[in-house]
CSV table of C-alpha atoms in Angstrom, one decimal:
chain,number,residue,atom,x,y,z
A,54,MET,CA,-116.6,-121.1,44.8
A,55,VAL,CA,-117.5,-123.1,41.6
A,56,ALA,CA,-119.7,-121.2,38.7
A,57,ASN,CA,-121.0,-123.6,36.2
A,58,ASN,CA,-119.0,-126.2,37.3
A,59,LEU,CA,-115.9,-124.3,37.0
A,60,THR,CA,-113.3,-123.8,39.8
A,61,SER,CA,-112.7,-120.3,40.5
A,62,VAL,CA,-108.9,-118.8,40.2
A,63,ASP,CA,-108.6,-118.6,43.9
A,64,ASP,CA,-109.6,-121.7,45.1
A,65,ALA,CA,-107.7,-123.7,42.4
A,66,LEU,CA,-104.7,-121.8,43.0
A,67,GLN,CA,-105.2,-122.7,46.9
A,68,HIS,CA,-106.0,-126.5,45.7
A,69,ILE,CA,-102.7,-126.6,43.6
A,70,LEU,CA,-100.5,-124.7,46.2
A,71,ASP,CA,-101.7,-127.3,49.1
A,72,ARG,CA,-100.5,-129.9,47.0
A,73,ALA,CA,-97.0,-128.5,46.2
A,74,PRO,CA,-94.1,-130.1,48.4
A,75,ALA,CA,-91.0,-128.3,48.2
A,76,ILE,CA,-88.3,-130.4,46.5
A,77,THR,CA,-85.6,-131.4,49.2
A,78,ARG,CA,-82.8,-131.8,47.2
A,79,THR,CA,-79.8,-129.1,47.6
A,80,GLU,CA,-76.5,-128.8,46.2
A,81,ALA,CA,-73.4,-126.1,46.4
A,82,VAL,CA,-72.9,-124.0,44.0
A,83,ALA,CA,-70.2,-121.3,42.9
A,84,LEU,CA,-71.2,-117.7,43.7
A,85,THR,CA,-70.8,-117.3,39.7
A,86,ASP,CA,-73.2,-119.9,39.1
A,87,SER,CA,-76.1,-118.9,41.6
A,88,LEU,CA,-78.0,-116.4,39.7
A,89,GLY,CA,-81.6,-117.1,39.6
A,90,ARG,CA,-81.0,-120.3,42.1
A,91,ILE,CA,-82.8,-120.6,45.6
A,92,LEU,CA,-81.3,-120.5,48.7
A,93,ALA,CA,-81.1,-123.7,50.7
A,94,GLU,CA,-80.4,-122.1,54.0
A,95,ASN,CA,-80.4,-119.0,56.1
A,96,GLN,CA,-77.3,-117.1,55.3
A,97,TYR,CA,-75.9,-115.1,58.4
A,98,VAL,CA,-73.4,-112.8,58.3
A,99,PRO,CA,-69.6,-114.2,59.7
A,100,ALA,CA,-68.0,-110.9,60.2
A,101,ASP,CA,-69.2,-107.2,60.2
A,102,VAL,CA,-69.6,-105.4,56.7
A,103,PRO,CA,-67.6,-103.4,56.0
A,104,PRO,CA,-64.9,-104.8,58.5
A,105,ALA,CA,-63.7,-101.4,59.9
A,106,ASP,CA,-64.9,-97.7,59.5
A,107,ASN,CA,-63.8,-96.2,56.0
A,108,SER,CA,-63.9,-93.2,54.2
A,109,ALA,CA,-67.1,-92.8,51.7
A,110,VAL,CA,-65.2,-90.1,49.6
A,111,ASP,CA,-62.0,-88.8,48.6
A,112,GLY,CA,-60.4,-86.4,50.7
A,113,TYR,CA,-58.5,-86.1,54.0
A,114,ALA,CA,-58.9,-87.7,57.4
A,115,VAL,CA,-58.8,-85.4,60.4
A,116,CYS,CA,-59.5,-85.1,64.2
A,117,LEU,CA,-62.4,-82.6,64.8
A,118,ALA,CA,-60.4,-81.2,67.6
A,119,ASP,CA,-57.5,-80.2,65.5
A,120,VAL,CA,-59.7,-78.4,62.9
A,121,ALA,CA,-60.0,-74.8,63.6
A,122,ALA,CA,-61.4,-72.1,61.1
A,123,GLY,CA,-58.9,-70.4,58.9
A,124,ARG,CA,-55.7,-72.4,60.1
A,125,PRO,CA,-53.8,-74.5,57.7
A,126,MET,CA,-52.8,-78.5,58.5
A,127,SER,CA,-49.9,-80.2,57.3
A,128,VAL,CA,-50.7,-83.8,55.2
A,129,SER,CA,-48.7,-86.3,57.0
A,130,ALA,CA,-49.9,-89.4,55.3
A,131,ARG,CA,-51.4,-90.9,52.4
A,132,ILE,CA,-53.5,-93.5,52.6
A,133,PRO,CA,-54.9,-95.4,49.2
A,134,ALA,CA,-57.7,-98.3,49.5
A,135,GLY,CA,-56.1,-101.8,50.7
A,136,VAL,CA,-53.1,-100.2,52.7
A,137,ALA,CA,-53.2,-100.3,56.6
A,138,PRO,CA,-53.8,-96.9,57.9
A,139,GLY,CA,-51.7,-96.7,61.0
A,140,THR,CA,-52.3,-93.5,63.4
A,141,LEU,CA,-52.7,-90.2,62.5
A,142,ALA,CA,-50.3,-87.8,63.6
A,143,PRO,CA,-51.9,-85.4,66.0
A,144,GLY,CA,-52.7,-82.3,64.5
A,145,THR,CA,-52.4,-83.2,61.0
A,146,ALA,CA,-54.7,-84.5,58.1
A,147,ALA,CA,-54.1,-87.9,56.0
A,148,ARG,CA,-54.5,-87.8,52.4
A,149,ILE,CA,-57.3,-90.7,52.1
A,150,PHE,CA,-59.3,-92.4,49.2
A,151,THR,CA,-63.0,-93.8,48.9
A,152,GLY,CA,-62.8,-96.9,50.5
A,153,SER,CA,-59.7,-96.5,52.5
A,154,GLU,CA,-59.8,-97.4,56.3
A,155,ILE,CA,-59.9,-94.6,58.6
A,156,PRO,CA,-56.4,-94.2,60.7
A,157,GLU,CA,-56.9,-94.3,64.5
A,158,GLY,CA,-56.8,-90.9,65.9
A,159,ALA,CA,-59.2,-89.4,62.9
A,160,ASP,CA,-63.0,-88.8,63.6
A,161,ALA,CA,-63.8,-87.1,60.3
A,162,VAL,CA,-63.4,-86.9,56.5
A,163,VAL,CA,-63.4,-83.7,54.6
A,164,MET,CA,-64.1,-84.2,50.8
A,165,GLN,CA,-61.5,-82.8,48.6
A,166,GLU,CA,-63.7,-80.4,46.9
A,167,ARG,CA,-64.1,-78.7,50.2
A,168,VAL,CA,-60.4,-78.2,50.7
A,169,GLU,CA,-57.5,-75.8,49.3
A,170,ARG,CA,-54.1,-77.5,49.0
A,171,THR,CA,-51.0,-75.9,48.9
A,172,ASP,CA,-47.7,-78.0,48.3
A,173,ASP,CA,-48.2,-80.1,51.9
A,174,MET,CA,-50.6,-78.3,53.6
A,175,ILE,CA,-54.6,-77.7,53.4
A,176,LEU,CA,-57.0,-75.4,54.3
A,177,ILE,CA,-60.3,-76.6,55.1
A,178,GLN,CA,-63.2,-74.4,53.7
A,179,ALA,CA,-66.4,-76.0,55.3
A,180,GLU,CA,-67.9,-77.1,58.7
A,181,VAL,CA,-66.6,-80.4,60.1
A,182,SER,CA,-68.7,-82.5,61.9
A,183,GLU,CA,-67.9,-85.8,63.9
A,184,GLY,CA,-68.4,-89.0,61.7
A,185,GLN,CA,-68.6,-86.8,58.7
A,186,ASN,CA,-67.9,-89.0,55.4
A,187,ILE,CA,-67.4,-92.0,57.4
A,188,ARG,CA,-68.7,-95.5,56.6
A,189,ARG,CA,-68.7,-97.3,60.4
A,190,GLN,CA,-67.5,-100.6,60.7
A,191,GLY,CA,-70.9,-103.1,60.1
A,192,GLN,CA,-73.1,-100.4,58.6
A,193,ASP,CA,-74.0,-102.4,55.9
A,194,LEU,CA,-73.9,-105.9,57.6
A,195,ALA,CA,-73.1,-106.6,61.6
A,196,ARG,CA,-71.8,-110.2,62.4
A,197,GLY,CA,-74.4,-112.4,63.1
A,198,ASP,CA,-77.1,-111.0,61.7
A,199,LEU,CA,-79.3,-112.9,59.2
A,200,ALA,CA,-78.4,-111.6,55.6
A,201,LEU,CA,-80.3,-113.6,53.7
A,202,ALA,CA,-83.0,-116.2,54.3
A,203,LYS,CA,-83.7,-119.3,53.0
A,204,GLY,CA,-86.2,-119.4,49.8
A,205,LYS,CA,-84.7,-116.3,48.6
A,206,ARG,CA,-84.3,-116.3,44.9
A,207,ILE,CA,-80.6,-115.1,44.0
A,208,ARG,CA,-80.1,-111.9,41.9
A,209,PRO,CA,-77.8,-109.7,40.9
A,210,GLN,CA,-77.7,-107.9,44.4
A,211,GLU,CA,-77.8,-110.8,46.1
A,212,MET,CA,-74.9,-112.1,44.5
A,213,GLY,CA,-73.0,-108.9,45.4
A,214,LEU,CA,-74.2,-109.2,49.1
A,215,LEU,CA,-72.9,-112.8,49.2
A,216,ALA,CA,-69.6,-111.7,47.8
A,217,SER,CA,-69.1,-108.8,50.2
A,218,MET,CA,-69.5,-111.5,52.9
A,219,GLY,CA,-66.9,-113.7,51.6
A,220,ILE,CA,-69.0,-116.7,50.3
A,221,SER,CA,-67.8,-118.5,47.4
A,222,GLN,CA,-69.9,-121.4,47.5
A,223,VAL,CA,-74.0,-120.8,48.1
A,224,PRO,CA,-76.1,-123.5,49.2
A,225,VAL,CA,-79.2,-123.6,46.8
A,226,MET,CA,-82.0,-126.0,46.3
A,227,GLY,CA,-81.9,-128.6,43.5
A,228,ARG,CA,-83.7,-127.6,40.0
A,229,LEU,CA,-87.3,-128.5,39.9
A,230,ARG,CA,-87.0,-131.2,37.0
A,231,VAL,CA,-90.1,-130.7,34.6
A,232,ALA,CA,-91.2,-133.0,31.8
A,233,VAL,CA,-93.1,-130.9,29.0
A,234,LEU,CA,-95.6,-133.1,27.1
A,235,THR,CA,-97.3,-131.4,23.9
A,236,THR,CA,-100.1,-133.3,22.5
A,237,GLY,CA,-101.5,-133.4,19.1
A,238,ASP,CA,-100.9,-135.4,15.6
A,239,GLU,CA,-101.0,-132.1,14.0
A,240,LEU,CA,-97.9,-130.4,15.5
A,241,VAL,CA,-94.8,-129.9,13.4
A,242,GLU,CA,-91.5,-128.9,14.4
A,243,PRO,CA,-90.1,-125.7,13.3
A,244,GLY,CA,-88.2,-126.1,10.0
A,245,GLN,CA,-90.1,-128.6,8.7
A,246,PRO,CA,-92.6,-128.3,5.8
A,247,LEU,CA,-96.3,-128.0,6.8
A,248,ASP,CA,-98.6,-130.7,5.0
A,249,SER,CA,-102.6,-129.7,4.7
A,250,GLY,CA,-103.9,-130.0,8.7
A,251,GLN,CA,-100.6,-129.6,10.2
A,252,ILE,CA,-99.3,-126.3,12.7
A,253,TYR,CA,-95.8,-125.8,14.0
A,254,ASN,CA,-95.4,-126.8,17.7
A,255,THR,CA,-95.6,-123.3,19.4
A,256,ASN,CA,-96.2,-124.6,22.8
A,257,ARG,CA,-93.0,-126.7,23.2
A,258,PHE,CA,-91.0,-123.5,22.5
A,259,THR,CA,-92.8,-121.3,24.8
A,260,LEU,CA,-92.9,-123.4,27.7
A,261,MET,CA,-89.2,-124.6,27.1
A,262,GLY,CA,-88.4,-120.5,27.5
A,263,LEU,CA,-90.8,-120.3,30.5
A,264,LEU,CA,-89.2,-123.0,32.5
A,265,ALA,CA,-86.0,-121.9,31.8
A,266,GLU,CA,-86.9,-118.3,32.8
A,267,ALA,CA,-88.4,-120.2,36.0
A,268,GLY,CA,-85.0,-121.6,37.0
A,269,CYS,CA,-86.3,-125.3,36.1
A,270,GLU,CA,-84.6,-128.4,34.6
A,271,LEU,CA,-86.0,-129.9,31.4
A,272,VAL,CA,-85.7,-133.7,31.6
A,273,LEU,CA,-88.3,-134.7,28.8
A,274,CYS,CA,-89.9,-132.8,26.0
A,275,GLU,CA,-91.8,-134.8,23.8
A,276,THR,CA,-94.8,-134.6,21.4
A,277,LEU,CA,-97.6,-137.6,22.3
A,278,GLU,CA,-99.5,-139.5,19.6
A,279,ASP,CA,-103.2,-139.1,20.0
A,280,THR,CA,-104.0,-142.2,21.3
A,281,ARG,CA,-104.6,-143.4,24.9
A,282,GLU,CA,-102.0,-146.3,24.8
A,283,ALA,CA,-99.1,-143.5,23.6
A,284,THR,CA,-100.2,-140.9,26.3
A,285,ARG,CA,-100.7,-143.5,29.1
A,286,SER,CA,-97.1,-144.8,28.4
A,287,THR,CA,-95.3,-141.1,27.8
A,288,LEU,CA,-96.9,-139.8,31.2
A,289,GLU,CA,-95.7,-142.9,33.2
A,290,SER,CA,-92.3,-142.7,31.5
A,291,ALA,CA,-92.2,-139.1,31.9
A,292,ALA,CA,-93.0,-139.4,35.9
A,293,ALA,CA,-90.2,-141.7,36.4
A,294,LYS,CA,-87.6,-138.7,35.4
A,295,ALA,CA,-89.5,-135.6,36.6
A,296,ASP,CA,-91.0,-133.8,39.7
A,297,LEU,CA,-93.6,-132.5,37.5
A,298,ILE,CA,-95.3,-133.2,34.4
A,299,ILE,CA,-96.9,-130.3,32.2
A,300,THR,CA,-99.0,-130.9,29.3
A,301,SER,CA,-100.3,-128.5,26.7
A,302,GLY,CA,-103.6,-129.5,25.1
A,303,GLY,CA,-105.5,-132.9,25.5
A,304,VAL,CA,-107.2,-132.0,28.5
A,305,SER,CA,-110.6,-130.9,27.0
A,306,VAL,CA,-113.7,-133.1,26.0
A,307,GLY,CA,-113.0,-134.2,22.8
A,308,GLU,CA,-112.5,-137.6,21.4
A,309,GLU,CA,-108.9,-136.9,20.9
A,310,ASP,CA,-108.1,-135.6,24.6
A,311,HIS,CA,-106.6,-138.3,26.4
A,312,VAL,CA,-104.5,-136.6,28.9
A,313,ARG,CA,-107.5,-135.9,31.1
A,314,ALA,CA,-108.8,-139.2,30.4
A,315,VAL,CA,-105.5,-141.2,31.4
A,316,LEU,CA,-105.5,-139.0,34.6
A,317,GLU,CA,-108.9,-140.0,35.4
A,318,GLU,CA,-108.2,-144.0,34.6
A,319,SER,CA,-104.6,-144.4,35.4
A,320,GLY,CA,-103.8,-141.5,38.1
A,321,LYS,CA,-105.6,-138.9,39.9
A,322,LEU,CA,-107.6,-136.1,38.5
A,323,SER,CA,-108.3,-133.7,41.3
A,324,LEU,CA,-109.1,-130.4,39.4
A,325,TRP,CA,-110.5,-129.8,36.0
A,326,ARG,CA,-111.8,-126.6,34.4
A,327,MET,CA,-111.1,-123.4,35.9
A,328,ALA,CA,-113.2,-120.3,35.7
A,329,ILE,CA,-110.1,-118.3,33.9
A,330,LYS,CA,-110.0,-116.5,30.5
A,331,PRO,CA,-108.2,-117.7,28.4
A,332,GLY,CA,-107.5,-121.3,29.6
A,333,LYS,CA,-110.9,-122.8,31.1
A,334,PRO,CA,-109.5,-126.4,30.2
A,335,LEU,CA,-107.0,-126.8,32.9
A,336,ALA,CA,-106.5,-130.1,34.8
A,337,PHE,CA,-104.3,-131.1,37.9
A,338,GLY,CA,-103.6,-134.5,39.0
A,339,GLU,CA,-101.1,-137.2,39.2
A,340,VAL,CA,-99.5,-140.3,37.5
A,341,ALA,CA,-97.7,-142.5,39.4
A,342,GLY,CA,-97.3,-140.0,42.4
A,343,ILE,CA,-96.0,-137.3,40.2
A,344,PRO,CA,-97.9,-134.2,39.8
A,345,VAL,CA,-99.4,-133.0,36.3
A,346,LEU,CA,-100.7,-129.9,35.3
A,347,GLY,CA,-102.3,-129.8,32.0
A,348,LEU,CA,-102.3,-126.8,30.5
A,349,PRO,CA,-104.9,-125.8,27.2
A,350,GLY,CA,-103.7,-126.4,23.8
A,351,ASN,CA,-104.1,-122.6,22.4
A,352,PRO,CA,-100.8,-121.0,22.4
A,353,ALA,CA,-101.8,-117.9,24.5
A,354,ALA,CA,-103.8,-120.0,27.2
A,355,VAL,CA,-100.9,-121.6,27.6
A,356,LEU,CA,-98.7,-118.6,28.3
A,357,VAL,CA,-101.3,-117.4,30.6
A,358,THR,CA,-102.1,-120.4,32.6
A,359,PHE,CA,-98.4,-121.0,32.8
A,360,LEU,CA,-98.1,-117.3,34.7
A,361,VAL,CA,-101.1,-117.6,36.6
A,362,VAL,CA,-101.6,-120.9,37.6
A,363,ALA,CA,-98.1,-122.9,37.0
A,364,MET,CA,-95.6,-120.2,38.0
A,365,PRO,CA,-96.9,-120.0,41.7
A,366,TYR,CA,-96.7,-123.6,42.1
A,367,ILE,CA,-93.5,-123.7,40.7
A,368,ARG,CA,-92.2,-121.0,43.2
A,369,LYS,CA,-93.3,-123.1,46.1
A,370,ARG,CA,-91.9,-126.3,44.8
A,371,GLN,CA,-88.6,-124.5,44.7
A,372,GLY,CA,-89.1,-123.4,48.6
A,373,ARG,CA,-89.7,-119.9,47.7
A,374,GLN,CA,-91.8,-117.5,50.0
A,375,ASP,CA,-93.0,-114.9,47.4
A,376,LEU,CA,-95.7,-117.2,45.7
A,377,LEU,CA,-97.8,-114.7,44.0
A,378,PRO,CA,-97.2,-111.4,42.1
A,379,VAL,CA,-98.2,-108.1,43.8
A,380,GLY,CA,-99.0,-106.0,40.6
A,381,GLU,CA,-100.1,-102.6,40.5
A,382,TYR,CA,-103.2,-100.6,40.4
A,383,LEU,CA,-103.5,-98.4,36.9
A,384,PRO,CA,-106.5,-96.9,35.1
A,385,ALA,CA,-108.0,-98.8,32.4
A,386,GLY,CA,-107.5,-97.8,28.6
A,387,PHE,CA,-110.1,-100.1,27.4
A,388,ASP,CA,-113.9,-101.0,27.9
A,389,VAL,CA,-115.4,-104.5,28.9
A,390,THR,CA,-118.9,-104.1,28.6
A,391,SER,CA,-120.4,-107.8,28.9
A,392,THR,CA,-119.5,-109.5,32.4
A,393,SER,CA,-118.5,-113.4,32.6
A,394,VAL,CA,-118.2,-115.8,35.4
A,395,ARG,CA,-114.3,-116.1,34.5
A,396,ARG,CA,-111.6,-114.0,35.7
A,397,GLU,CA,-109.8,-112.4,32.3
A,398,PHE,CA,-106.4,-112.0,32.3
A,399,VAL,CA,-106.1,-109.6,28.9
A,400,ARG,CA,-102.8,-109.3,27.3
A,401,ALA,CA,-101.9,-105.4,27.4
A,402,ARG,CA,-99.2,-102.7,28.1
A,403,LYS,CA,-98.8,-100.0,29.6
A,404,GLN,CA,-98.6,-96.5,28.0
A,405,GLY,CA,-98.8,-92.5,28.5
A,406,SER,CA,-102.4,-90.7,28.1
A,407,ALA,CA,-103.2,-87.2,28.8
A,408,ALA,CA,-104.0,-88.1,32.5
A,409,GLY,CA,-100.7,-90.3,33.1
A,410,LEU,CA,-100.1,-93.9,32.4
A,411,GLU,CA,-102.8,-96.3,31.6
A,412,VAL,CA,-103.4,-100.0,30.7
A,413,VAL,CA,-104.4,-100.7,27.1
A,414,ALA,CA,-105.5,-103.7,25.8
A,415,TYR,CA,-104.7,-105.7,22.6
A,416,PRO,CA,-107.7,-105.6,20.4
A,417,ASN,CA,-107.9,-109.4,19.5
A,418,GLN,CA,-108.3,-111.5,22.8
A,419,SER,CA,-108.3,-114.9,21.3
A,420,SER,CA,-107.0,-117.5,22.8
A,421,GLY,CA,-104.9,-118.6,19.8
A,422,VAL,CA,-103.4,-115.2,19.3
A,423,LEU,CA,-100.2,-115.3,20.7
A,424,SER,CA,-98.6,-112.2,19.2
A,425,SER,CA,-101.0,-110.1,21.4
A,426,ALA,CA,-98.4,-111.2,24.3
A,427,CYS,CA,-95.5,-110.0,22.1
A,428,TRP,CA,-97.5,-106.8,21.6
A,429,GLY,CA,-98.0,-106.7,25.6
A,430,ASP,CA,-95.7,-106.4,28.4
A,431,GLY,CA,-98.0,-107.8,31.1
A,432,LEU,CA,-101.7,-109.1,32.0
A,433,ALA,CA,-104.3,-107.0,33.2
A,434,VAL,CA,-107.2,-108.5,35.2
A,435,VAL,CA,-110.9,-108.1,34.7
A,436,PRO,CA,-112.6,-109.8,37.6
A,437,GLU,CA,-115.4,-112.2,37.4
A,438,HIS,CA,-118.8,-110.5,37.1
A,439,THR,CA,-117.2,-107.2,36.5
A,440,ALA,CA,-117.7,-104.6,33.6
A,441,ILE,CA,-114.8,-102.0,33.1
A,442,ARG,CA,-114.8,-98.7,31.7
A,443,ALA,CA,-111.7,-96.5,30.7
A,444,GLY,CA,-110.6,-94.9,33.6
A,445,ASP,CA,-111.6,-97.6,36.2
A,446,LEU,CA,-108.6,-98.8,38.1
A,447,ILE,CA,-107.5,-102.5,37.5
A,448,THR,CA,-105.0,-104.5,38.6
A,449,TYR,CA,-101.9,-104.9,36.2
A,450,TYR,CA,-99.1,-107.8,36.2
A,451,PRO,CA,-96.0,-107.0,34.2
A,452,PHE,CA,-94.7,-110.1,32.7
A,453,THR,CA,-91.3,-109.4,34.6
A,454,GLU,CA,-92.9,-110.0,37.8
A,455,LEU,CA,-95.2,-112.8,36.8
A,456,LEU,CA,-92.1,-114.8,35.5
A,457,SER,CA,-89.5,-113.6,38.4
């Protein structure tokens, strides 16, 4: 859908995702280096986890048939974790510890807190049932089952699961190689003094951090001169090194906005101007066959459009399945009285109220106010053509989910 020559957020996302081929490079990395990487192959269980029945508690392994109320039992064995258990002597109990393998002949474990022990004898002071406190072989993972699917992003829990399967080398997708080009002769690197008319290059560092969080490899990071020739030359140079080029600024209609013009003249421009706030002047195209995502120049707009548009694109290029965030519905703690043809992503945060949690908005939503995103912890969505009254349910996306 197009409103006032603006492409809707949904249509723009579909357009971009339809042009997001997964990278094909793969590599094997050590399990210790796999955090945040994307699995390149399905991972099947090579052997049952756990490999044998084991105790879920510290206590005593017994045979249920030998247990009788009020009758003491002798302790015939001690089974620490990691020691082969042997066979339980008939009519006796074995001292056992959490994770220790269950001895042959035992079919229950009694917690030590339910046992009275005197020397080498115990008196069980609780009901005992078959299988009590026993973790069965294959309870977590059964041999041959699919443990983790291709395209899964590896978190600490996936690292632990892979370790439980004995896997030390993990097949992962190669990192997406990204070039970042910021535009503007007025940009100065932090640490340098500012002259009249100059500002610090905020967007370079925002994008560097976002791409690092997204698991990408930064292969080029430069500031473009505000000339058509320099823009064309640097874009072509970046295309020789990167899988994706991200620019900030230079995609509007000003005389010094050369990125969009170069895409039209020397490459391909397939999307321009989105019905999103902040971030209307957003472009998508290619140079020398390499996709170019042209983000706006204002700092808050860069952050928002990266999270809303670039992250789903990056996820698909990485081979992931979870392309879009889910979000949650919460009451709004603010009003929006005037409607817009653009979908607005409001820098916001959750806070408690008398009625429970609500989403409150930063007072200044200007596209140049990056401090709003430091104050906030996510984005609240104001749909197109919609007014919001305090208490209305709205969609809220935490930054952690948008960038995961």
